[in-house]
């Protein structure tokens, strides 16, 4: 899914600051991880809504895409299921 990302250039390339999708604006509060694919840059971030997002940047086309999103509710459910499975 294509999204709008407000970013700034730094020593590591392009760092997202805000993302907009489904008419929502989410501030980026933490960069969790970054990695490179053959043609893309990937960034895993935490939003000010406590959601976790994986973003893909096509630097040649200057386009961003939302690859994965996990809400706080989804994170809590995943942790609860993992705890039950361990018991």
C-alpha positions as a Python dict, from the first residue, in 0.01 Angstrom:
ca = {
    (1, 'X'): (0, 0, 0),
    (2, 'X'): (146, 334, -101),
    (3, 'X'): (162, 592, 173),
    (4, 'X'): (285, 947, 218),
    (5, 'X'): (596, 983, 436),
    (6, 'X'): (753, 1302, 564),
    (7, 'X'): (1125, 1232, 595),
    (8, 'X'): (1458, 1405, 621),
    (9, 'X'): (1800, 1315, 487),
    (10, 'X'): (2075, 1221, 731),
    (11, 'X'): (2397, 1022, 740),
    (12, 'X'): (2203, 693, 717),
    (13, 'X'): (2001, 804, 413),
    (14, 'X'): (1636, 902, 456),
    (15, 'X'): (1473, 891, 799),
    (16, 'X'): (1091, 896, 823),
    (17, 'X'): (939, 1147, 1069),
    (18, 'X'): (565, 1110, 996),
    (19, 'X'): (348, 885, 783),
    (20, 'X'): (0, 938, 646),
    (21, 'X'): (-237, 657, 553),
    (22, 'X'): (-615, 617, 554),
    (23, 'X'): (-641, 991, 626),
    (24, 'X'): (-443, 946, 950),
    (25, 'X'): (-117, 1114, 1036),
    (26, 'X'): (116, 915, 1261),
    (27, 'X'): (432, 1059, 1411),
    (28, 'X'): (737, 834, 1423),
    (29, 'X'): (867, 813, 1780),
    (30, 'X'): (1130, 539, 1739),
    (31, 'X'): (1332, 375, 1463),
    (32, 'X'): (1342, 9, 1567),
    (33, 'X'): (1546, -130, 1278),
    (34, 'X'): (1670, -56, 925),
    (35, 'X'): (1787, -286, 650),
    (36, 'X'): (1847, -288, 277),
    (37, 'X'): (1697, -511, 12),
    (38, 'X'): (1823, -541, -344),
    (39, 'X'): (1622, -239, -464),
    (40, 'X'): (1466, -94, -151),
    (41, 'X'): (1537, 40, 195),
    (42, 'X'): (1325, -96, 480),
    (43, 'X'): (1255, 77, 811),
    (44, 'X'): (1075, -69, 1113),
    (45, 'X'): (930, 211, 1327),
    (46, 'X'): (706, 274, 1625),
    (47, 'X'): (437, 536, 1583),
    (48, 'X'): (295, 782, 1833),
    (49, 'X'): (-15, 557, 1831),
    (50, 'X'): (211, 277, 1973),
    (51, 'X'): (166, 79, 1649),
    (52, 'X'): (461, -92, 1481),
    (53, 'X'): (510, -30, 1109),
    (54, 'X'): (745, -169, 846),
    (55, 'X'): (796, 82, 565),
    (56, 'X'): (966, 25, 230),
    (57, 'X'): (1131, 311, 43),
    (58, 'X'): (1200, 297, -328),
    (59, 'X'): (1468, 564, -338),
    (60, 'X'): (1484, 570, -719),
    (61, 'X'): (1112, 653, -753),
    (62, 'X'): (1092, 835, -418),
    (63, 'X'): (792, 622, -317),
    (64, 'X'): (707, 473, 21),
    (65, 'X'): (490, 167, 90),
    (66, 'X'): (341, 25, 408),
    (67, 'X'): (451, -339, 426),
    (68, 'X'): (326, -432, 775),
    (69, 'X'): (128, -275, 1057),
    (70, 'X'): (59, -416, 1404),
    (71, 'X'): (-168, -221, 1636),
    (72, 'X'): (-123, -212, 2014),
    (73, 'X'): (-421, -446, 2042),
    (74, 'X'): (-259, -688, 1799),
    (75, 'X'): (68, -674, 1994),
    (76, 'X'): (-114, -748, 2322),
    (77, 'X'): (-305, -1039, 2166),
    (78, 'X'): (15, -1186, 2025),
    (79, 'X'): (185, -1166, 2365),
    (80, 'X'): (-115, -1323, 2540),
    (81, 'X'): (-123, -1613, 2294),
    (82, 'X'): (252, -1668, 2334),
    (83, 'X'): (212, -1674, 2715),
    (84, 'X'): (-73, -1928, 2692),
    (85, 'X'): (128, -2150, 2459),
    (86, 'X'): (422, -2147, 2703),
    (87, 'X'): (204, -2271, 2992),
}
